[in-house]
Coordinates of C-alpha atoms and ligand atoms in Angstrom, one line a residue:
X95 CA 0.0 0.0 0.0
X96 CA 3.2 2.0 0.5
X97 CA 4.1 4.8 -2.0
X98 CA 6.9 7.4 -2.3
X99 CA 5.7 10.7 -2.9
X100 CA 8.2 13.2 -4.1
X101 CA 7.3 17.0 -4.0
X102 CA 9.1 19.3 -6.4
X103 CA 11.1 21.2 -7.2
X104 CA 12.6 21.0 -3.5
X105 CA 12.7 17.2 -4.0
X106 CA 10.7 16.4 -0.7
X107 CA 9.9 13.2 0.3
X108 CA 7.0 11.6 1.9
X109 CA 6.1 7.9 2.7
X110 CA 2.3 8.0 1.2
X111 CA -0.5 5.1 0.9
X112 CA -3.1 4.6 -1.8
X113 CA -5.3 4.8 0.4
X114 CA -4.6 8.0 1.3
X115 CA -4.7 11.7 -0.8
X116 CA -1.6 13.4 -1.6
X117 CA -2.3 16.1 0.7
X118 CA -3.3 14.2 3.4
X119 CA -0.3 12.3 3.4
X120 CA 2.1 15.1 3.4
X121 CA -0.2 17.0 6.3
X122 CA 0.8 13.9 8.3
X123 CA 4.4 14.1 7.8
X124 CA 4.6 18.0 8.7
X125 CA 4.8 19.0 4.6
X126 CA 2.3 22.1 4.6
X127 CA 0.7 22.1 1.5
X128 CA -1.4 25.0 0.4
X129 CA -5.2 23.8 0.8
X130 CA -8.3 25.1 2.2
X131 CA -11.7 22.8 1.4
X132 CA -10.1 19.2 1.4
X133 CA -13.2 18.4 -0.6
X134 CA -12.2 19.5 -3.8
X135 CA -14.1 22.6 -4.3
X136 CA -12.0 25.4 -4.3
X137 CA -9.0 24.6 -6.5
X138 CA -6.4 25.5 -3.5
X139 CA -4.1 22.6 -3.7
X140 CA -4.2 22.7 -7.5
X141 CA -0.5 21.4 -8.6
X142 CA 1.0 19.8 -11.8
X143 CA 1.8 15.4 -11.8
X144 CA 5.2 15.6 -12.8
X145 CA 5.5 11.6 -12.5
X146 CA 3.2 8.4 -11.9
X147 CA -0.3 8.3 -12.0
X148 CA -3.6 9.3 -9.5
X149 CA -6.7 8.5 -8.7
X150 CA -8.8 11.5 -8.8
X151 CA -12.2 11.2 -7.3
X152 CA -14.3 14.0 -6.2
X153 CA -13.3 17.0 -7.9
X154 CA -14.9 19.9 -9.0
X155 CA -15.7 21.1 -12.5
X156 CA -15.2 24.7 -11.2
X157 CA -11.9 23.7 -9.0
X158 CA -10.5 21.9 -12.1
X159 CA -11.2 22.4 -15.7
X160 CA -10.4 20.2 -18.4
X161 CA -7.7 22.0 -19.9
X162 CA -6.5 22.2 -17.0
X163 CA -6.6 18.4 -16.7
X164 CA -5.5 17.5 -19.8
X165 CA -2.2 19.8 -18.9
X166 CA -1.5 17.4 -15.9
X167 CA -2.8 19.3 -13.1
X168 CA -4.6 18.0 -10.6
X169 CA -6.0 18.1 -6.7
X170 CA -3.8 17.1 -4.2
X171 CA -7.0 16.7 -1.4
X172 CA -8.6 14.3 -4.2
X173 CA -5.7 13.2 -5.7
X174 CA -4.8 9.1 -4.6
X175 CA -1.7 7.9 -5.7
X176 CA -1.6 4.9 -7.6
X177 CA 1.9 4.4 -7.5
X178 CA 5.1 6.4 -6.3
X179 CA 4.5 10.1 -7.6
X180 CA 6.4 13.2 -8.3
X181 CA 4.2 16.6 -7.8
X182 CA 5.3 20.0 -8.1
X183 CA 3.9 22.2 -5.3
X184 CA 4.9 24.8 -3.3
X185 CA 5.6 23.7 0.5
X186 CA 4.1 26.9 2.7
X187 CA 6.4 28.4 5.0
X188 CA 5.1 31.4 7.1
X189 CA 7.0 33.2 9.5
X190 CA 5.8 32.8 13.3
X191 CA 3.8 30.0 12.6
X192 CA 4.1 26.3 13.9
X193 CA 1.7 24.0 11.6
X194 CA 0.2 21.2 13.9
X195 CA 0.5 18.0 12.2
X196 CA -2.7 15.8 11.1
X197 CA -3.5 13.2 12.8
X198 CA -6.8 11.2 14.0
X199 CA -8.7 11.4 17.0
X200 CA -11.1 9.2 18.6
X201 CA -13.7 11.5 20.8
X202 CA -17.1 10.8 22.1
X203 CA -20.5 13.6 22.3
X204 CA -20.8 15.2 25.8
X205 CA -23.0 18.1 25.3
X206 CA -25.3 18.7 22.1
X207 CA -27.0 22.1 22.1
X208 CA -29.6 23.5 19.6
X209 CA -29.2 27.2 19.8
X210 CA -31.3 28.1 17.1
X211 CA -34.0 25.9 14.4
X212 CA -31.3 24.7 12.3
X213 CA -27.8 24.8 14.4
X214 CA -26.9 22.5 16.9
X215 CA -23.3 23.3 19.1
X216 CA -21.8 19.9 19.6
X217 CA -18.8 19.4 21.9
X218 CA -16.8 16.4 22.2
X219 CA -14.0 15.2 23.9
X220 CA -10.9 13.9 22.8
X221 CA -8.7 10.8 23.6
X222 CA -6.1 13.5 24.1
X223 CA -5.5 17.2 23.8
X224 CA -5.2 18.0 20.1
X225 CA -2.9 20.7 19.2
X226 CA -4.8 23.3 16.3
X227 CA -4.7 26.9 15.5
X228 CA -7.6 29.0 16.3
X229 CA -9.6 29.4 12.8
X230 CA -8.7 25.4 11.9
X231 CA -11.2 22.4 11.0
X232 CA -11.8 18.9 11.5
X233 CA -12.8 16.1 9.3
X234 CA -15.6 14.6 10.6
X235 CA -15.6 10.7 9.6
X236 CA -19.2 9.3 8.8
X237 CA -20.0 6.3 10.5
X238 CA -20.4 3.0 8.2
X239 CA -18.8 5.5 5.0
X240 CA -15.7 6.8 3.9
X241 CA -17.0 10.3 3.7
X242 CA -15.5 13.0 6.1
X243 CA -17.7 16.9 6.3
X244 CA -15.0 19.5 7.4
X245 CA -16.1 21.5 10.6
X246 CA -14.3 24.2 11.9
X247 CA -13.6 24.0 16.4
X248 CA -15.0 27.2 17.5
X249 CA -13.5 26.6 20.9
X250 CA -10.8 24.3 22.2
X251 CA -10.5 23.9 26.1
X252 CA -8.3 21.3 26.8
X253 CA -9.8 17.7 25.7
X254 CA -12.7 19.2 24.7
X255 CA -13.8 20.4 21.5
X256 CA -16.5 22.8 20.1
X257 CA -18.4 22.6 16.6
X258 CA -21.0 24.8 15.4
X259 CA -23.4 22.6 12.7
X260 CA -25.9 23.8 10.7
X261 CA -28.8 21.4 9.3
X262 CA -28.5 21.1 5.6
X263 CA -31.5 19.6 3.8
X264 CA -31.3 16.2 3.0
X265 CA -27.4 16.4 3.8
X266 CA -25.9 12.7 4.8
X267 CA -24.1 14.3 7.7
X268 CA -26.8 16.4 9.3
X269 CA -29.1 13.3 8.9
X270 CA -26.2 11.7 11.4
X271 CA -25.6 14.8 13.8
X272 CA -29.6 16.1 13.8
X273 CA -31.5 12.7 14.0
X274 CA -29.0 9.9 15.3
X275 CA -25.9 11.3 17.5
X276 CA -26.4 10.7 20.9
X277 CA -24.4 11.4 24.4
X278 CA -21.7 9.2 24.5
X279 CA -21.4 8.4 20.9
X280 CA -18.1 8.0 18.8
X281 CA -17.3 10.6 16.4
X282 CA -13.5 9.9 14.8
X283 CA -12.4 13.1 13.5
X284 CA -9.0 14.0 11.5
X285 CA -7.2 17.1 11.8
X286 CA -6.4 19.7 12.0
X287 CA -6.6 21.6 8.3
X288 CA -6.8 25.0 7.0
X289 CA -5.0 28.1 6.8
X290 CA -8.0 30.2 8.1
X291 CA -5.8 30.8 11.4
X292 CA -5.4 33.9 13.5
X293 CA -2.3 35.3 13.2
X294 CA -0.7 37.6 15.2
X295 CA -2.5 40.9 15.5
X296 CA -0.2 44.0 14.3
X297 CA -2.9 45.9 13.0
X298 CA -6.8 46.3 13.8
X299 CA -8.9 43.3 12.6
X300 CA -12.3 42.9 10.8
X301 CA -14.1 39.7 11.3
X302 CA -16.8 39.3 8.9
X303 CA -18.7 36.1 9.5
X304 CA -21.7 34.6 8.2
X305 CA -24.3 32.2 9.9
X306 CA -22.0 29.4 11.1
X307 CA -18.9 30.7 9.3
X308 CA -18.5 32.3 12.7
X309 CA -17.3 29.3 14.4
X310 CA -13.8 29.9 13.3
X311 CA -14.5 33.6 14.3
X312 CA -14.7 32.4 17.8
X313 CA -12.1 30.4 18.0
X314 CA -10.2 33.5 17.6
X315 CA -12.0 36.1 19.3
X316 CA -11.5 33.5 21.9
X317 CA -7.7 33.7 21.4
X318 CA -7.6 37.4 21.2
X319 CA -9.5 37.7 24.5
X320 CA -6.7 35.7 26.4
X321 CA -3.8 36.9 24.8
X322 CA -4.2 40.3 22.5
X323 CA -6.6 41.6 24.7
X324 CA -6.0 45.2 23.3
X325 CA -6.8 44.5 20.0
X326 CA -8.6 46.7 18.3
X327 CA -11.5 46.3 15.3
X328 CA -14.7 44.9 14.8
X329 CA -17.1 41.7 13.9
X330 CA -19.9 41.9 12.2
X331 CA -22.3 38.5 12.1
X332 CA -24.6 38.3 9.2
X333 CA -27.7 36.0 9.9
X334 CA -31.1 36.1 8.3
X335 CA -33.4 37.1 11.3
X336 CA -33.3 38.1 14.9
X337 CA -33.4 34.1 16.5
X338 CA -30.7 33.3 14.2
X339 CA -28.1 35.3 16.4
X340 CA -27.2 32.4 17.8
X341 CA -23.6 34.4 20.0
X342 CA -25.1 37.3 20.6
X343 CA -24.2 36.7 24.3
X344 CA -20.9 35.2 23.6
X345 CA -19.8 38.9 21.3
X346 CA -21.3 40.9 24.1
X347 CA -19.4 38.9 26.7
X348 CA -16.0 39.0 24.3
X349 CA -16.5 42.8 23.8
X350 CA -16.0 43.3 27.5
X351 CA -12.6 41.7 27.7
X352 CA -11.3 42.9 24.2
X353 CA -12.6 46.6 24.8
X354 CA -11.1 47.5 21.8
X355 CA -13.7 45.2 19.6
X356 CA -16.8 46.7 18.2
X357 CA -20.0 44.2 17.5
X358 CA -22.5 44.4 15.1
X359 CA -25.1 42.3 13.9
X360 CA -26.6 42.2 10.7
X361 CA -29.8 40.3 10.0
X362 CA -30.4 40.2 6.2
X363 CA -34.7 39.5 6.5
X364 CA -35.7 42.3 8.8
X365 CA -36.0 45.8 7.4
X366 CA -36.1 49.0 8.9
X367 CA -33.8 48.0 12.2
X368 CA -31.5 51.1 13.4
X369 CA -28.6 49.4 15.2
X370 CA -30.5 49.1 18.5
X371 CA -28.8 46.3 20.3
X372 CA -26.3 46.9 17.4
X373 CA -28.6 45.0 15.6
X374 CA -28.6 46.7 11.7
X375 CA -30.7 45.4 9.0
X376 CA -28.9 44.0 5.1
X377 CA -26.1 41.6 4.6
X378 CA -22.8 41.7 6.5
X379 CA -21.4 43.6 3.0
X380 CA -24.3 46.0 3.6
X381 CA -23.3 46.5 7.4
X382 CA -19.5 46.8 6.5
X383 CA -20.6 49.7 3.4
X384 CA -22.2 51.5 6.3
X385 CA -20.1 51.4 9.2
X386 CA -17.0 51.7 7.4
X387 CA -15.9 54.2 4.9
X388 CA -12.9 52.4 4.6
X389 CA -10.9 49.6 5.7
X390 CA -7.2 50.5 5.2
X391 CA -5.0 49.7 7.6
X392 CA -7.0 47.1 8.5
X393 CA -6.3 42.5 8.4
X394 CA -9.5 40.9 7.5
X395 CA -11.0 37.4 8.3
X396 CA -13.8 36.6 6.4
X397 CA -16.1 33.3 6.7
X398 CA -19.0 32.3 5.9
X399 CA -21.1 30.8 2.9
X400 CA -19.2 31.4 -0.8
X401 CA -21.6 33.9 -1.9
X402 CA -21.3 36.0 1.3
X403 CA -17.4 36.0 1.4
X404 CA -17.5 37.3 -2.4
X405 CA -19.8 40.1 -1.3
X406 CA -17.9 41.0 1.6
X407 CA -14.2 40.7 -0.4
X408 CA -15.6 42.8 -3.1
X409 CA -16.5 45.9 -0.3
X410 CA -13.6 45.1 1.3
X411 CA -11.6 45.7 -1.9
X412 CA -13.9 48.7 -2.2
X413 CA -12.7 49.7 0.8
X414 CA -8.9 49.9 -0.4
X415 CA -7.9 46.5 1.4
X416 CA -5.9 44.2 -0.3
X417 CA -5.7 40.7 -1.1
X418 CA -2.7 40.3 1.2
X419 CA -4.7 42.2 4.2
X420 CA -7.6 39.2 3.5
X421 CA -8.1 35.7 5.0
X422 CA -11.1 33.4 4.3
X423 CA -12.6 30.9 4.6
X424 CA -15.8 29.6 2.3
X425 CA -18.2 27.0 3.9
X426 CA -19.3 25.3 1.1
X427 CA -22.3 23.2 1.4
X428 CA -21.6 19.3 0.8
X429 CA -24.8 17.1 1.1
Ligands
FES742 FE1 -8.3 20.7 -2.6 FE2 -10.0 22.7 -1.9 S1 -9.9 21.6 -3.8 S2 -8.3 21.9 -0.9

């Protein structure tokens, strides 16, 4: 099952399986490879087959076109080795920052709570601590299938991990989480992944999250309240109606120990609201257009659905940020 993955042109090698994606291989050897969706969606951890041949199974039309195909590129998160490879890829480096390596964990459900119609927080603890940066996911492995969804830990306290999941109609893994989990149950997760991490703050932050893109978000608010505490900036959470502020408590509570954080809340079905409670009505771009005339000087996470992060790059960009000063993270929807 053994292969020999060699990643160039540095000439890195990794011990790989067949079973296992290029990426995720390299992850679990401490080679940082440049992804962010592990589902091949977003076309991050496109890279050209130099050598050998792959397996490539769920791949997007959208992350990888055919030309692009039939010029040897392919997805390293969907990309299974059928033999020793050689891929040329660019290992990420970045200053400051220690990348955990992958690994698995076996945890079991103690706490499920629904906190609005369709989001349930579900915490679980761990066989052991993991180590993750705040803003980075999990695989969650499907019981009886060799499907994983990717949720991000919105808080990490020793052993015991937070998610924040939101129903998806007709979705295989909120059929699982919403119907069947129970207290006590097994969930095997794999992680951590991403590069939607907090790094340090040398400048004032926007965080610019929508429904439960904001699970990330707290992971590093969470992070900012015990260590940056002066940080400035703001957050503005996007949901569709009043009951679907699901942390409304948890930013009030966060703005008290980061004084330097303004909240607002954007609820995208409600009209005519005037920022009482600093509740505003329109879409978190609509919120940002308002509040901010512009965003220089500014780093900026962004998370939340596709559509939402496009809208709130573009007024960002408006705003004269730049790509560089922009982080994000897009939850895509994967029945
Ligand atoms: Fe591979 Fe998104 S397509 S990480």
């Amino acid at each position: 099952d053994e292969v020999k993955i060699t990643i160039d042109p540095v000439g890195k090698v990794v011990k790989g399986s067949r079973s296992q994606s290029i990426l995720e291989s390299c992850m679990r050897s401490g080679v940082w490879l440049p992804h962010a969706c592990t589902h091949g969606t977003c076309g991050t951890c496109k890279a050209t087959l130099v050598d050998g041949e792959v397996d490539l199974r769920d791949v997007s039309g959208f992350a990888l076109m055919d030309f692009e195909r039939e010029e040897g590129k392919i997805l390293l998160c969907q990309g299974f080795p059928k033999g020793d490879v050689v891929v040329e890829a660019e290992i990420e480096e970045e200053e400051g920052v220690d990348y955990p390596l992958v690994s698995d964990l076996v945890t079991s459900v103690v706490a499920m709570d629904k906190v609005t119609r369709d989001v349930v927080l579900v915490t679980l603890r761990a066989d052991r601590e993991p180590v993750i940066l705040p803003g980075q996911y999990f695989q969650w492995h499907l019981p009886g299938s060799a499907e994983t969804r990717s949720f991000s830990v919105a808080k990490l306290d020793g052993d015991l991990l937070t998610f924040h999941i939101r129903y998806l109609p007709g979705g295989a893994a909120s059929k699982w989480i919403f119907e069947e989990i129970a207290l006590g149950d097994e969930v095997l997760l794999s992680g951590p992944y991403g590069r939607f991490f907090l790094r340090e703050p040398a400048r004032p932050l926007l965080f610019l999250a929508g429904g439960t893109g904001y699970a990330p978000i707290a992971a590093m608010l969470n992070e900012i309240a015990k260590r940056y505490p002066d940080t400035e900036g703001a957050v503005i959470f996007g949901a569709k109606d009043r009951s679907s502020l699901y942390c409304k408590d948890e930013l009030s509570e966060l703005a008290k120990r980061v004084t330097g954080l303004k909240v607002y809340f954007a609820v995208s079905d409600e009209s005519g609201l005037k920022g009482e409670d600093d509740v505003y009505s329109g879409t978190v771009a609509d919120v940002l257009k308002e509040r901010f005339a512009t965003a220089t000087g500014h780093t900026a996470y962004v998370s939340g659905p596709p559509l939402m992060v496009e809208s709130v790059i573009a007024a960002l960009y408006a705003r004269r940020l730049f790509k560089r000063d922009i982080f994000r993270e897009d939850f895509f929807s994967l029945e």
